[in-house]
């Protein structure tokens, strides 16, 4: 039986080698407490047997929705490979030390940006954002830029993963993996 995480890694390697940019870009869908869906792109910043990790502002719209409803879905579409991967599961927090390590790997400007942006909240003008950014640059002058408490990692722990491959005449191939209660995966096919 194929391990879907190993299959994902093999496809992801091919995407990184072949896609012109952002092979790690994925659409991430959430729903609010009333079940209203929303979707946006984020970057995959870690994949292993635990799940798919990404980083964002916990006070953003997606952060609010994940706090109300921890179910989420991811979609990768690698156009040059003509493949998509659909992932569904439950969100858990990335450990603080892991988030610190990733935050520290970002550029200084990006780290300061995380302090300056109230992600997803109304912004009166671009000038105001630039002024807030400049204020933070001055504040951190000569100092390390720590990870803001609201800037966090999330891991989607998958329970359903589908691999879709383009085939001629729309006779596409769909391989579905469903997580079993014992932690193993059951593979089946779906009509295209
Ligand atoms: C290719 C791409 C990658 C992105 N990666 C991230 C990311 O990793 N984290 C993030 O917070 N926003 C990322 N964004 C911005 C989000 O799509 C979105 O605008 C922002 O997170 C606010 O979403 P929300 O209002 O639903 O919370 C990315 C956008 C694009 C186009």
PDB file of C-alpha atoms and ligand atoms in Angstrom:
ATOM      1  CA  UNK A   1       0.000   0.000   0.000  1.00  0.00           C
ATOM      2  CA  UNK A   2       1.342   3.436  -0.939  1.00  0.00           C
ATOM      3  CA  UNK A   3       1.955   5.954   1.854  1.00  0.00           C
ATOM      4  CA  UNK A   4       0.239   9.194   0.742  1.00  0.00           C
ATOM      5  CA  UNK A   5       2.813  11.294   2.611  1.00  0.00           C
ATOM      6  CA  UNK A   6       5.639   9.660   0.647  1.00  0.00           C
ATOM      7  CA  UNK A   7       3.670  10.099  -2.576  1.00  0.00           C
ATOM      8  CA  UNK A   8       3.116  13.778  -1.712  1.00  0.00           C
ATOM      9  CA  UNK A   9       6.870  14.241  -1.137  1.00  0.00           C
ATOM     10  CA  UNK A  10       7.651  12.659  -4.519  1.00  0.00           C
ATOM     11  CA  UNK A  11       5.167  14.957  -6.300  1.00  0.00           C
ATOM     12  CA  UNK A  12       6.354  17.998  -4.310  1.00  0.00           C
ATOM     13  CA  UNK A  13       9.978  17.295  -5.319  1.00  0.00           C
ATOM     14  CA  UNK A  14       8.918  17.189  -8.968  1.00  0.00           C
ATOM     15  CA  UNK A  15       6.938  20.420  -8.540  1.00  0.00           C
ATOM     16  CA  UNK A  16       9.912  22.200  -6.933  1.00  0.00           C
ATOM     17  CA  UNK A  17      12.106  21.086  -9.814  1.00  0.00           C
ATOM     18  CA  UNK A  18       9.614  21.991 -12.535  1.00  0.00           C
ATOM     19  CA  UNK A  19       7.318  24.846 -11.501  1.00  0.00           C
ATOM     20  CA  UNK A  20       8.499  28.323 -12.550  1.00  0.00           C
ATOM     21  CA  UNK A  21       7.658  29.722  -9.088  1.00  0.00           C
ATOM     22  CA  UNK A  22       5.905  29.079  -5.766  1.00  0.00           C
ATOM     23  CA  UNK A  23       5.676  25.271  -5.949  1.00  0.00           C
ATOM     24  CA  UNK A  24       4.871  25.484  -2.227  1.00  0.00           C
ATOM     25  CA  UNK A  25       1.836  27.726  -2.770  1.00  0.00           C
ATOM     26  CA  UNK A  26      -1.453  26.154  -1.697  1.00  0.00           C
ATOM     27  CA  UNK A  27      -5.021  27.359  -1.420  1.00  0.00           C
ATOM     28  CA  UNK A  28      -6.206  26.985   2.186  1.00  0.00           C
ATOM     29  CA  UNK A  29      -9.934  26.854   2.816  1.00  0.00           C
ATOM     30  CA  UNK A  30     -11.585  27.499   6.164  1.00  0.00           C
ATOM     31  CA  UNK A  31     -15.176  27.951   7.252  1.00  0.00           C
ATOM     32  CA  UNK A  32     -16.594  30.138   9.999  1.00  0.00           C
ATOM     33  CA  UNK A  33     -18.796  28.898  12.828  1.00  0.00           C
ATOM     34  CA  UNK A  34     -21.873  29.265  10.544  1.00  0.00           C
ATOM     35  CA  UNK A  35     -20.249  27.100   7.866  1.00  0.00           C
ATOM     36  CA  UNK A  36     -19.517  29.967   5.455  1.00  0.00           C
ATOM     37  CA  UNK A  37     -16.367  29.069   3.503  1.00  0.00           C
ATOM     38  CA  UNK A  38     -13.420  31.279   2.569  1.00  0.00           C
ATOM     39  CA  UNK A  39     -10.160  30.497   0.798  1.00  0.00           C
ATOM     40  CA  UNK A  40      -6.743  32.122   0.283  1.00  0.00           C
ATOM     41  CA  UNK A  41      -3.223  31.160  -0.747  1.00  0.00           C
ATOM     42  CA  UNK A  42      -0.530  30.379   1.835  1.00  0.00           C
ATOM     43  CA  UNK A  43       2.929  28.795   1.563  1.00  0.00           C
ATOM     44  CA  UNK A  44       3.676  25.262   2.735  1.00  0.00           C
ATOM     45  CA  UNK A  45       6.578  25.611   5.167  1.00  0.00           C
ATOM     46  CA  UNK A  46       6.916  22.024   6.319  1.00  0.00           C
ATOM     47  CA  UNK A  47       5.535  18.598   5.464  1.00  0.00           C
ATOM     48  CA  UNK A  48       6.162  15.332   7.279  1.00  0.00           C
ATOM     49  CA  UNK A  49       4.218  12.474   8.853  1.00  0.00           C
ATOM     50  CA  UNK A  50       2.587  14.965  11.256  1.00  0.00           C
ATOM     51  CA  UNK A  51       0.988  17.062   8.527  1.00  0.00           C
ATOM     52  CA  UNK A  52       1.238  20.257   6.454  1.00  0.00           C
ATOM     53  CA  UNK A  53       2.547  23.395   8.225  1.00  0.00           C
ATOM     54  CA  UNK A  54       2.042  27.050   7.351  1.00  0.00           C
ATOM     55  CA  UNK A  55       2.507  30.354   9.165  1.00  0.00           C
ATOM     56  CA  UNK A  56       0.255  33.350   9.523  1.00  0.00           C
ATOM     57  CA  UNK A  57      -1.243  35.982  11.807  1.00  0.00           C
ATOM     58  CA  UNK A  58      -3.553  34.292  14.316  1.00  0.00           C
ATOM     59  CA  UNK A  59      -5.665  37.479  14.481  1.00  0.00           C
ATOM     60  CA  UNK A  60      -6.365  37.423  10.729  1.00  0.00           C
ATOM     61  CA  UNK A  61      -9.647  36.315   9.189  1.00  0.00           C
ATOM     62  CA  UNK A  62      -8.280  32.799   8.687  1.00  0.00           C
ATOM     63  CA  UNK A  63      -6.986  32.785  12.282  1.00  0.00           C
ATOM     64  CA  UNK A  64     -10.449  33.722  13.586  1.00  0.00           C
ATOM     65  CA  UNK A  65     -12.121  31.078  11.425  1.00  0.00           C
ATOM     66  CA  UNK A  66      -9.684  28.352  12.515  1.00  0.00           C
ATOM     67  CA  UNK A  67     -10.287  29.296  16.155  1.00  0.00           C
ATOM     68  CA  UNK A  68     -14.042  28.828  15.595  1.00  0.00           C
ATOM     69  CA  UNK A  69     -13.741  25.728  13.403  1.00  0.00           C
ATOM     70  CA  UNK A  70     -10.468  23.778  13.235  1.00  0.00           C
ATOM     71  CA  UNK A  71     -11.416  21.841  10.072  1.00  0.00           C
ATOM     72  CA  UNK A  72      -9.574  23.057   6.950  1.00  0.00           C
ATOM     73  CA  UNK A  73      -8.696  21.972   3.412  1.00  0.00           C
ATOM     74  CA  UNK A  74      -5.654  22.557   1.214  1.00  0.00           C
ATOM     75  CA  UNK A  75      -5.292  22.497  -2.539  1.00  0.00           C
ATOM     76  CA  UNK A  76      -2.090  22.335  -4.549  1.00  0.00           C
ATOM     77  CA  UNK A  77      -2.302  22.874  -8.299  1.00  0.00           C
ATOM     78  CA  UNK A  78       0.980  22.367 -10.139  1.00  0.00           C
ATOM     79  CA  UNK A  79       0.051  23.654 -13.577  1.00  0.00           C
ATOM     80  CA  UNK A  80       3.162  22.569 -15.451  1.00  0.00           C
ATOM     81  CA  UNK A  81       2.778  19.018 -14.086  1.00  0.00           C
ATOM     82  CA  UNK A  82      -0.995  19.059 -14.675  1.00  0.00           C
ATOM     83  CA  UNK A  83      -1.567  17.666 -11.209  1.00  0.00           C
ATOM     84  CA  UNK A  84      -3.563  18.639  -8.147  1.00  0.00           C
ATOM     85  CA  UNK A  85      -3.511  17.385  -4.566  1.00  0.00           C
ATOM     86  CA  UNK A  86      -6.490  17.921  -2.270  1.00  0.00           C
ATOM     87  CA  UNK A  87      -5.977  17.579   1.482  1.00  0.00           C
ATOM     88  CA  UNK A  88      -8.584  17.728   4.271  1.00  0.00           C
ATOM     89  CA  UNK A  89      -8.075  17.510   8.015  1.00  0.00           C
ATOM     90  CA  UNK A  90      -7.929  19.169  11.397  1.00  0.00           C
ATOM     91  CA  UNK A  91      -5.696  22.056  12.396  1.00  0.00           C
ATOM     92  CA  UNK A  92      -3.350  21.955  15.380  1.00  0.00           C
ATOM     93  CA  UNK A  93      -0.790  24.547  16.527  1.00  0.00           C
ATOM     94  CA  UNK A  94       2.879  24.267  15.533  1.00  0.00           C
ATOM     95  CA  UNK A  95       5.038  24.158  18.698  1.00  0.00           C
ATOM     96  CA  UNK A  96       6.381  27.578  19.787  1.00  0.00           C
ATOM     97  CA  UNK A  97      10.042  26.551  19.377  1.00  0.00           C
ATOM     98  CA  UNK A  98       9.392  25.335  15.821  1.00  0.00           C
ATOM     99  CA  UNK A  99       7.572  28.591  14.974  1.00  0.00           C
ATOM    100  CA  UNK A 100      10.449  30.598  16.533  1.00  0.00           C
ATOM    101  CA  UNK A 101      12.972  28.723  14.378  1.00  0.00           C
ATOM    102  CA  UNK A 102      11.017  29.373  11.185  1.00  0.00           C
ATOM    103  CA  UNK A 103      10.401  33.032  12.091  1.00  0.00           C
ATOM    104  CA  UNK A 104      14.145  33.479  12.696  1.00  0.00           C
ATOM    105  CA  UNK A 105      14.861  32.175   9.174  1.00  0.00           C
ATOM    106  CA  UNK A 106      12.828  34.978   7.561  1.00  0.00           C
ATOM    107  CA  UNK A 107      14.432  38.209   6.383  1.00  0.00           C
ATOM    108  CA  UNK A 108      14.685  41.021   8.940  1.00  0.00           C
ATOM    109  CA  UNK A 109      12.287  43.127   6.847  1.00  0.00           C
ATOM    110  CA  UNK A 110       9.707  40.311   6.817  1.00  0.00           C
ATOM    111  CA  UNK A 111      10.094  39.857  10.592  1.00  0.00           C
ATOM    112  CA  UNK A 112       9.506  43.564  11.147  1.00  0.00           C
ATOM    113  CA  UNK A 113       6.558  43.404   8.744  1.00  0.00           C
ATOM    114  CA  UNK A 114       4.931  40.801  10.969  1.00  0.00           C
ATOM    115  CA  UNK A 115       4.968  43.396  13.789  1.00  0.00           C
ATOM    116  CA  UNK A 116       3.667  46.208  11.563  1.00  0.00           C
ATOM    117  CA  UNK A 117       0.701  44.418   9.941  1.00  0.00           C
ATOM    118  CA  UNK A 118      -2.699  43.940  11.559  1.00  0.00           C
ATOM    119  CA  UNK A 119      -3.419  41.308   8.927  1.00  0.00           C
ATOM    120  CA  UNK A 120      -6.990  41.295   7.548  1.00  0.00           C
ATOM    121  CA  UNK A 121      -8.135  44.354   9.534  1.00  0.00           C
ATOM    122  CA  UNK A 122      -9.228  47.552   7.741  1.00  0.00           C
ATOM    123  CA  UNK A 123      -6.358  49.885   6.751  1.00  0.00           C
ATOM    124  CA  UNK A 124      -7.084  53.584   6.290  1.00  0.00           C
ATOM    125  CA  UNK A 125      -4.250  54.235   3.854  1.00  0.00           C
ATOM    126  CA  UNK A 126      -1.019  52.705   2.544  1.00  0.00           C
ATOM    127  CA  UNK A 127       0.818  55.669   4.119  1.00  0.00           C
ATOM    128  CA  UNK A 128      -0.398  54.633   7.543  1.00  0.00           C
ATOM    129  CA  UNK A 129       0.990  51.109   7.061  1.00  0.00           C
ATOM    130  CA  UNK A 130       4.328  52.489   5.867  1.00  0.00           C
ATOM    131  CA  UNK A 131       4.493  54.809   8.887  1.00  0.00           C
ATOM    132  CA  UNK A 132       3.767  51.878  11.217  1.00  0.00           C
ATOM    133  CA  UNK A 133       6.488  49.875   9.493  1.00  0.00           C
ATOM    134  CA  UNK A 134       9.010  52.731   9.844  1.00  0.00           C
ATOM    135  CA  UNK A 135       8.129  53.042  13.540  1.00  0.00           C
ATOM    136  CA  UNK A 136       8.901  49.343  14.067  1.00  0.00           C
ATOM    137  CA  UNK A 137      12.173  49.635  12.112  1.00  0.00           C
ATOM    138  CA  UNK A 138      13.232  52.412  14.517  1.00  0.00           C
ATOM    139  CA  UNK A 139      12.027  50.459  17.549  1.00  0.00           C
ATOM    140  CA  UNK A 140      14.078  47.360  16.620  1.00  0.00           C
ATOM    141  CA  UNK A 141      17.185  49.307  15.542  1.00  0.00           C
ATOM    142  CA  UNK A 142      20.245  47.333  16.726  1.00  0.00           C
ATOM    143  CA  UNK A 143      18.023  44.668  18.321  1.00  0.00           C
ATOM    144  CA  UNK A 144      16.878  41.175  17.486  1.00  0.00           C
ATOM    145  CA  UNK A 145      13.301  40.964  16.089  1.00  0.00           C
ATOM    146  CA  UNK A 146      11.416  38.332  18.104  1.00  0.00           C
ATOM    147  CA  UNK A 147       8.353  36.446  16.854  1.00  0.00           C
ATOM    148  CA  UNK A 148       5.167  38.378  17.717  1.00  0.00           C
ATOM    149  CA  UNK A 149       2.757  36.378  19.866  1.00  0.00           C
ATOM    150  CA  UNK A 150       0.056  36.670  17.200  1.00  0.00           C
ATOM    151  CA  UNK A 151       2.295  35.247  14.450  1.00  0.00           C
ATOM    152  CA  UNK A 152       1.928  31.475  14.581  1.00  0.00           C
ATOM    153  CA  UNK A 153       2.314  28.189  12.834  1.00  0.00           C
ATOM    154  CA  UNK A 154      -0.592  25.891  12.058  1.00  0.00           C
ATOM    155  CA  UNK A 155      -0.399  22.261  11.011  1.00  0.00           C
ATOM    156  CA  UNK A 156      -3.157  20.582   9.052  1.00  0.00           C
ATOM    157  CA  UNK A 157      -3.255  16.954  10.183  1.00  0.00           C
ATOM    158  CA  UNK A 158      -4.729  15.154   7.176  1.00  0.00           C
ATOM    159  CA  UNK A 159      -7.413  12.480   7.202  1.00  0.00           C
ATOM    160  CA  UNK A 160      -8.166  12.580   3.452  1.00  0.00           C
ATOM    161  CA  UNK A 161      -5.715  13.149   0.585  1.00  0.00           C
ATOM    162  CA  UNK A 162      -6.511  12.906  -3.112  1.00  0.00           C
ATOM    163  CA  UNK A 163      -3.972  12.859  -5.930  1.00  0.00           C
ATOM    164  CA  UNK A 164      -5.317  13.951  -9.320  1.00  0.00           C
ATOM    165  CA  UNK A 165      -3.416  13.424 -12.556  1.00  0.00           C
ATOM    166  CA  UNK A 166      -4.407  14.840 -15.928  1.00  0.00           C
ATOM    167  CA  UNK A 167      -5.025  12.200 -18.598  1.00  0.00           C
ATOM    168  CA  UNK A 168      -6.006  12.684 -22.256  1.00  0.00           C
ATOM    169  CA  UNK A 169      -9.698  13.138 -23.178  1.00  0.00           C
ATOM    170  CA  UNK A 170     -10.533  14.171 -19.575  1.00  0.00           C
ATOM    171  CA  UNK A 171     -10.066  10.533 -18.474  1.00  0.00           C
ATOM    172  CA  UNK A 172      -8.179  11.783 -15.440  1.00  0.00           C
ATOM    173  CA  UNK A 173      -6.841   9.608 -12.664  1.00  0.00           C
ATOM    174  CA  UNK A 174      -7.940  10.162  -9.041  1.00  0.00           C
ATOM    175  CA  UNK A 175      -6.321   8.253  -6.181  1.00  0.00           C
ATOM    176  CA  UNK A 176      -7.999   8.770  -2.820  1.00  0.00           C
ATOM    177  CA  UNK A 177      -6.411   7.979   0.573  1.00  0.00           C
ATOM    178  CA  UNK A 178      -8.590   7.888   3.703  1.00  0.00           C
ATOM    179  CA  UNK A 179      -7.060   7.654   7.189  1.00  0.00           C
ATOM    180  CA  UNK A 180      -8.075   4.560   9.181  1.00  0.00           C
ATOM    181  CA  UNK A 181      -8.658   4.648  12.945  1.00  0.00           C
ATOM    182  CA  UNK A 182      -5.460   2.548  13.348  1.00  0.00           C
ATOM    183  CA  UNK A 183      -3.383   5.273  11.653  1.00  0.00           C
ATOM    184  CA  UNK A 184      -2.999   3.432   8.341  1.00  0.00           C
ATOM    185  CA  UNK A 185      -4.442   4.621   5.023  1.00  0.00           C
ATOM    186  CA  UNK A 186      -6.963   2.992   2.693  1.00  0.00           C
ATOM    187  CA  UNK A 187      -6.477   3.716  -0.991  1.00  0.00           C
ATOM    188  CA  UNK A 188      -9.229   3.708  -3.600  1.00  0.00           C
ATOM    189  CA  UNK A 189      -9.999   5.270  -6.962  1.00  0.00           C
ATOM    190  CA  UNK A 190     -12.654   7.826  -7.896  1.00  0.00           C
ATOM    191  CA  UNK A 191     -14.274   8.400 -11.271  1.00  0.00           C
ATOM    192  CA  UNK A 192     -12.841  11.548 -12.829  1.00  0.00           C
TER     193      UNK A 192
HETATM  194  C1  LIG B   1       1.365  32.763  -3.388  1.00  0.00           C
HETATM  195  C2  LIG B   1       0.878  33.372  -2.087  1.00  0.00           C
HETATM  196  C3  LIG B   1       1.397  32.918  -0.885  1.00  0.00           C
HETATM  197  C4  LIG B   1       0.958  33.451   0.334  1.00  0.00           C
HETATM  198  N1  LIG B   1       1.457  32.948   1.496  1.00  0.00           N
HETATM  199  C5  LIG B   1       0.979  33.406   2.686  1.00  0.00           C
HETATM  200  C6  LIG B   1       1.418  32.798   3.915  1.00  0.00           C
HETATM  201  O1  LIG B   1       2.221  31.834   3.925  1.00  0.00           O
HETATM  202  N2  LIG B   1       0.904  33.305   5.070  1.00  0.00           N
HETATM  203  C7  LIG B   1       0.008  34.339   5.091  1.00  0.00           C
HETATM  204  O2  LIG B   1      -0.399  34.757   6.175  1.00  0.00           O
HETATM  205  N3  LIG B   1      -0.441  34.892   3.944  1.00  0.00           N
HETATM  206  C8  LIG B   1       0.023  34.450   2.746  1.00  0.00           C
HETATM  207  N4  LIG B   1      -0.442  35.011   1.575  1.00  0.00           N
HETATM  208  C9  LIG B   1      -1.480  36.074   1.649  1.00  0.00           C
HETATM  209  C10 LIG B   1      -2.861  35.400   1.861  1.00  0.00           C
HETATM  210  O3  LIG B   1      -3.325  34.856   0.632  1.00  0.00           O
HETATM  211  C11 LIG B   1      -3.926  36.356   2.435  1.00  0.00           C
HETATM  212  O4  LIG B   1      -4.008  37.532   1.647  1.00  0.00           O
HETATM  213  C12 LIG B   1      -3.640  36.770   3.876  1.00  0.00           C
HETATM  214  O5  LIG B   1      -3.053  35.710   4.624  1.00  0.00           O
HETATM  215  C13 LIG B   1      -4.939  37.220   4.578  1.00  0.00           C
HETATM  216  O6  LIG B   1      -5.892  36.172   4.524  1.00  0.00           O
HETATM  217  P1  LIG B   1      -7.178  36.138   5.494  1.00  0.00           P
HETATM  218  O7  LIG B   1      -7.762  37.534   5.473  1.00  0.00           O
HETATM  219  O8  LIG B   1      -8.101  35.114   4.926  1.00  0.00           O
HETATM  220  O9  LIG B   1      -6.694  35.752   6.866  1.00  0.00           O
HETATM  221  C14 LIG B   1      -0.013  34.492   0.342  1.00  0.00           C
HETATM  222  C15 LIG B   1      -0.525  34.953  -0.887  1.00  0.00           C
HETATM  223  C16 LIG B   1      -0.096  34.392  -2.073  1.00  0.00           C
HETATM  224  C17 LIG B   1      -0.687  34.891  -3.375  1.00  0.00           C
END
